[in-house]
Short mmCIF file of C-alpha atoms in Angstrom, two decimals:
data_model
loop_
_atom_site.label_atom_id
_atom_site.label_comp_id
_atom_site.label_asym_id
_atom_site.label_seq_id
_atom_site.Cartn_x
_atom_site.Cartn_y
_atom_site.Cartn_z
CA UNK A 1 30.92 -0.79 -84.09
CA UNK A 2 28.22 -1.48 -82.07
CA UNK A 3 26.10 -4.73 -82.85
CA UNK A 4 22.46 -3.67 -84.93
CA UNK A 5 19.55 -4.00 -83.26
CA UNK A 6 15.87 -4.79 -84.34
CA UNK A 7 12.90 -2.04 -83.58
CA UNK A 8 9.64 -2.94 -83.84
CA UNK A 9 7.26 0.39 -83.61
CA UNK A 10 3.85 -0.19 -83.02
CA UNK A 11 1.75 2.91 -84.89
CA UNK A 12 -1.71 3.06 -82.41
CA UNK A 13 -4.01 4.95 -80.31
CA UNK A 14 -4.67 4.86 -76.80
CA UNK A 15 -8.65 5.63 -76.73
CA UNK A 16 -10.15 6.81 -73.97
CA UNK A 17 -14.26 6.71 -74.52
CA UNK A 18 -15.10 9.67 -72.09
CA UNK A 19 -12.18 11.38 -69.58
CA UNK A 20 -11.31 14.82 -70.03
CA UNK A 21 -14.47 15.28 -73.02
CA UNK A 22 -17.74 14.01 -73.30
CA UNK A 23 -18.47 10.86 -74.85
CA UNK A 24 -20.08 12.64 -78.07
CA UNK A 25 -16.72 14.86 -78.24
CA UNK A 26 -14.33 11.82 -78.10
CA UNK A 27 -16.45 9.89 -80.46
CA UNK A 28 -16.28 12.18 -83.26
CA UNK A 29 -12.58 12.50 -82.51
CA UNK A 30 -12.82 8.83 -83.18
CA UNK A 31 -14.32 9.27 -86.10
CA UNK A 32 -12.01 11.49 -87.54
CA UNK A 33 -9.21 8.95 -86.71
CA UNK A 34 -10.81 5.94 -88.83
CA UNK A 35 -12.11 7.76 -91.46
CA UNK A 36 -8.47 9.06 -91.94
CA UNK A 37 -7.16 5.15 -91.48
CA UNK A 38 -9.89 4.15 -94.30
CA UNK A 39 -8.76 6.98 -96.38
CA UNK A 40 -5.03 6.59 -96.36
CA UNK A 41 -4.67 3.03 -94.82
CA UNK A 42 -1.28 1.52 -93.78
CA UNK A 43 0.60 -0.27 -96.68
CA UNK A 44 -0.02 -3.91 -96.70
CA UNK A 45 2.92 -5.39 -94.25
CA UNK A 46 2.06 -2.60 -91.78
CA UNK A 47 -1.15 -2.51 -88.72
CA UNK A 48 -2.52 0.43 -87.16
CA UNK A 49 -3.29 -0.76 -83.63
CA UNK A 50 -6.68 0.51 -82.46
CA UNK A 51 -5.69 0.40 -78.55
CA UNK A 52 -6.55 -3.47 -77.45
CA UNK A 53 -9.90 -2.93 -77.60
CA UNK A 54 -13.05 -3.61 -80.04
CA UNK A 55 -15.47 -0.98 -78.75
CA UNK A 56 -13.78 1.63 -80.94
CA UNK A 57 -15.03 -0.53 -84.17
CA UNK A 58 -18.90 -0.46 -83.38
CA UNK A 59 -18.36 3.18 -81.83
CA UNK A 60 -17.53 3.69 -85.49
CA UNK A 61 -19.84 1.97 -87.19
CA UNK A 62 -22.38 3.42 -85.43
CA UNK A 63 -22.09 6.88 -86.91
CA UNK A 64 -20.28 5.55 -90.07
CA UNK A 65 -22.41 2.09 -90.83
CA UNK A 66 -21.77 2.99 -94.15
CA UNK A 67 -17.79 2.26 -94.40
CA UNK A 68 -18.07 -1.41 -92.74
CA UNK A 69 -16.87 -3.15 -95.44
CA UNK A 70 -13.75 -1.05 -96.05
CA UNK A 71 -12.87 -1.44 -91.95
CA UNK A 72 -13.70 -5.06 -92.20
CA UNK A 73 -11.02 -5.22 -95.28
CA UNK A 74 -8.68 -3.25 -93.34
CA UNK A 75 -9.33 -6.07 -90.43
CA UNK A 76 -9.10 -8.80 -92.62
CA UNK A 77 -5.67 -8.41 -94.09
CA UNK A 78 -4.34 -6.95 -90.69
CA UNK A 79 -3.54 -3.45 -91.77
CA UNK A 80 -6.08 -2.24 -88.92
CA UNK A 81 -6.16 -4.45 -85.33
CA UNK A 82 -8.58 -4.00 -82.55
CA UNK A 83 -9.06 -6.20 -79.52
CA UNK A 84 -8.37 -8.20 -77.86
CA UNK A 85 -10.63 -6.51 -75.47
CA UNK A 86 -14.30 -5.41 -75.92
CA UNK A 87 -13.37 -2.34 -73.49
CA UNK A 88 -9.76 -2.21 -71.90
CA UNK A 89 -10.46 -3.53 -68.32
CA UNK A 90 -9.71 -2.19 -64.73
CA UNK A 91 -8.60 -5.73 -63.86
CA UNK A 92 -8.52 -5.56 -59.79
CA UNK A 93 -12.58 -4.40 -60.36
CA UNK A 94 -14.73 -6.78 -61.84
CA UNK A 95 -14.37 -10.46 -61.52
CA UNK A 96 -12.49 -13.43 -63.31
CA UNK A 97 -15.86 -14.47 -65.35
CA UNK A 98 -16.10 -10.42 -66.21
CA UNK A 99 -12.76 -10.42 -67.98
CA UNK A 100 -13.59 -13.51 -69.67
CA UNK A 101 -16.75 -12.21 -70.96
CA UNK A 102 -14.62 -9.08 -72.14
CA UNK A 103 -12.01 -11.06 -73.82
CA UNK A 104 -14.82 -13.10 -75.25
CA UNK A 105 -17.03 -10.08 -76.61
CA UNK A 106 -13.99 -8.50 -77.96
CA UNK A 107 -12.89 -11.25 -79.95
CA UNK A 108 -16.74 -11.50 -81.17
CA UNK A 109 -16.51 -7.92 -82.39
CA UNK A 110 -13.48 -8.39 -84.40
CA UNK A 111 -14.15 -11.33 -85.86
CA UNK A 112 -18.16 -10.23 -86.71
CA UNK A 113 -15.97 -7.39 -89.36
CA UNK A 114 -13.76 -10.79 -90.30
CA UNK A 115 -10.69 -9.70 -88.67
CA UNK A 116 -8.50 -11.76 -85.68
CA UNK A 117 -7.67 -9.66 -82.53
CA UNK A 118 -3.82 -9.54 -82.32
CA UNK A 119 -2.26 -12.63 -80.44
CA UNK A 120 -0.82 -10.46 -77.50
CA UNK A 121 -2.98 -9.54 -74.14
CA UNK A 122 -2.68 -5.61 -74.13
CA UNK A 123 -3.23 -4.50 -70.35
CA UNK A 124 -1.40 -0.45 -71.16
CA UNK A 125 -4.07 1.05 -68.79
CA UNK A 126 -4.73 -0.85 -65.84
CA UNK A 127 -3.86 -0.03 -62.27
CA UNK A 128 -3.35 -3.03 -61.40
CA UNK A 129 -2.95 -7.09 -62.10
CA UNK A 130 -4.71 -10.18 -61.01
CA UNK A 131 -2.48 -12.73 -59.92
CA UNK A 132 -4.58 -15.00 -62.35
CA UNK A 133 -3.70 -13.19 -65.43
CA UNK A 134 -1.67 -15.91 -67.20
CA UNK A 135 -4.02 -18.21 -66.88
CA UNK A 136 -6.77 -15.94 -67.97
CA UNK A 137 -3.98 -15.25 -70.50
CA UNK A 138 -3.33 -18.71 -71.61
CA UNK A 139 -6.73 -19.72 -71.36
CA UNK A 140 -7.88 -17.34 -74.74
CA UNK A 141 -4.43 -18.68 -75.81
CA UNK A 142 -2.22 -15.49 -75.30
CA UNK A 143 1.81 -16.14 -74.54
CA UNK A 144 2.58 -12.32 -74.62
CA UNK A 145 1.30 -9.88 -72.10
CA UNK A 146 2.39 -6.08 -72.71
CA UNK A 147 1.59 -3.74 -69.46
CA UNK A 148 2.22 -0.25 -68.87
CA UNK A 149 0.74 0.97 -65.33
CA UNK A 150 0.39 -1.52 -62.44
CA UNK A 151 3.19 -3.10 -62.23
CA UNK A 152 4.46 -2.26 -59.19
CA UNK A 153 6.24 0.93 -57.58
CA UNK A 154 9.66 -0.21 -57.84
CA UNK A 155 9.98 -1.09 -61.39
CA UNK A 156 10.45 -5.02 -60.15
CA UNK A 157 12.46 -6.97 -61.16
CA UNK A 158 15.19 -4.55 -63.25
CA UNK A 159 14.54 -6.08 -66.90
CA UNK A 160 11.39 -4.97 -68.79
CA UNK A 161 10.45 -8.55 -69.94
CA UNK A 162 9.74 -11.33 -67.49
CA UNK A 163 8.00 -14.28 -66.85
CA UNK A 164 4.80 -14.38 -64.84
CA UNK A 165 3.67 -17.86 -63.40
CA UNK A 166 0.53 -18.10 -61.70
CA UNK A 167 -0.56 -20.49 -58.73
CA UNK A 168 -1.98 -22.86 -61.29
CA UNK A 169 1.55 -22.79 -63.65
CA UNK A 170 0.36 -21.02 -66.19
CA UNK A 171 2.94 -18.67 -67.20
CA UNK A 172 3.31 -15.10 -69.98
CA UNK A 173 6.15 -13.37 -71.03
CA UNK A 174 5.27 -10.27 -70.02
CA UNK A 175 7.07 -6.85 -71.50
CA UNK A 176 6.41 -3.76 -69.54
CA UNK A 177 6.00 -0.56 -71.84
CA UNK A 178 8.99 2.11 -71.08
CA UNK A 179 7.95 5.13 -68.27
CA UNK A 180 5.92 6.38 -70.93
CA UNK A 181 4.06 3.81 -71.80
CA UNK A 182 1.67 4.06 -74.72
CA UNK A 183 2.74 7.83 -74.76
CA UNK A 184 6.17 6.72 -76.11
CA UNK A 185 7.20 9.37 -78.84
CA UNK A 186 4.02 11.51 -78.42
CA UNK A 187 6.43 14.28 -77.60
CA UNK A 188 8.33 13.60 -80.70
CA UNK A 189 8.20 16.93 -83.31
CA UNK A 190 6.00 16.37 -86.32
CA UNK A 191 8.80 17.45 -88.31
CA UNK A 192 12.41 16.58 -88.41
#
């Protein structure tokens, strides 16, 4: 028999704020999603994962200022999780004190609704890494860093969880998503 193994599934959304829709169009798509979350949250001991990044929350509460204090609940006990991002970052773009002002805004929205970002650095969408991102990593206090895209061509080195040191010595343990990333299971069938 072969020895049991753990799985962890991580029910989310990857958000996009505008791509293939306007902004309006993908907002009220939003929408949609939270008010079903509110409506039929997970059970306590579960998280719905809103992406790694807080914009969605005040993108919601713009339209639905109303339902604050049941999100904030939901953030509170950890059934919903945003962040730890204010917006997930192209990370080769802007500069170091950028990120850092991301990472700090982020945390600012999720704790301003009471709730703590998760305590892993969610990069899914990025095309690419600094080579200071453990120590931006460490510095907010982050060991785990999960990464989808930019991570190399070759899919370096052959195991999907590594450790990244910087120049400095700061290091992560960094797990790199499966090819599909984020999409993992998308294709599954909605019914057995």
């Amino acid at each position: 028999m072969s020895p049991l193994h753990d799985l962890l599934v991580v029910a989310h959304t990857h958000w996009d704020r505008e791509w293939y829709h306007t902004a309006e169009r993908f907002r009220a798509r939003l929408v949609a999603l939270i008010d079903e979350l509110l409506d039929e949250p997970p059970p306590a001991g579960e998280s719905f994962l809103l992406d790694g990044q807080a914009v969605l929350l005040d993108d919601y509460l713009s339209v639905r200022p109303e339902r604050a204090a049941e999100l904030s609940a939901l953030l509170r006990d950890g059934r919903i999780e945003a962040g730890p991002w204010y917006v997930l970052a192209d990370e080769l773009i802007p500069g170091g004190e950028a990120l850092v002002r991301n990472l700090l805004a982020g945390r600012g929205a999720v704790r301003r609704l009471r709730g703590e970002p998760p305590p892993v650095l969610y990069c899914p969408d990025s095309f690419g890494h600094p080579a200071a991102l453990p120590a931006l990593a460490r510095g907010f206090g982050f060991q785990l860093v999960v990464l989808w895209r930019g991570y190399g061509g070759a899919r370096w080195p052959a195991a999907d969880t590594v450790r990244w040191r910087s120049l400095g010595g700061d290091d992560v343990l960094v797990h790199h998503l499966p090819p599909d990333g984020y999409e993992f299971g998308s294709s599954l069938p909605s019914t057995p």
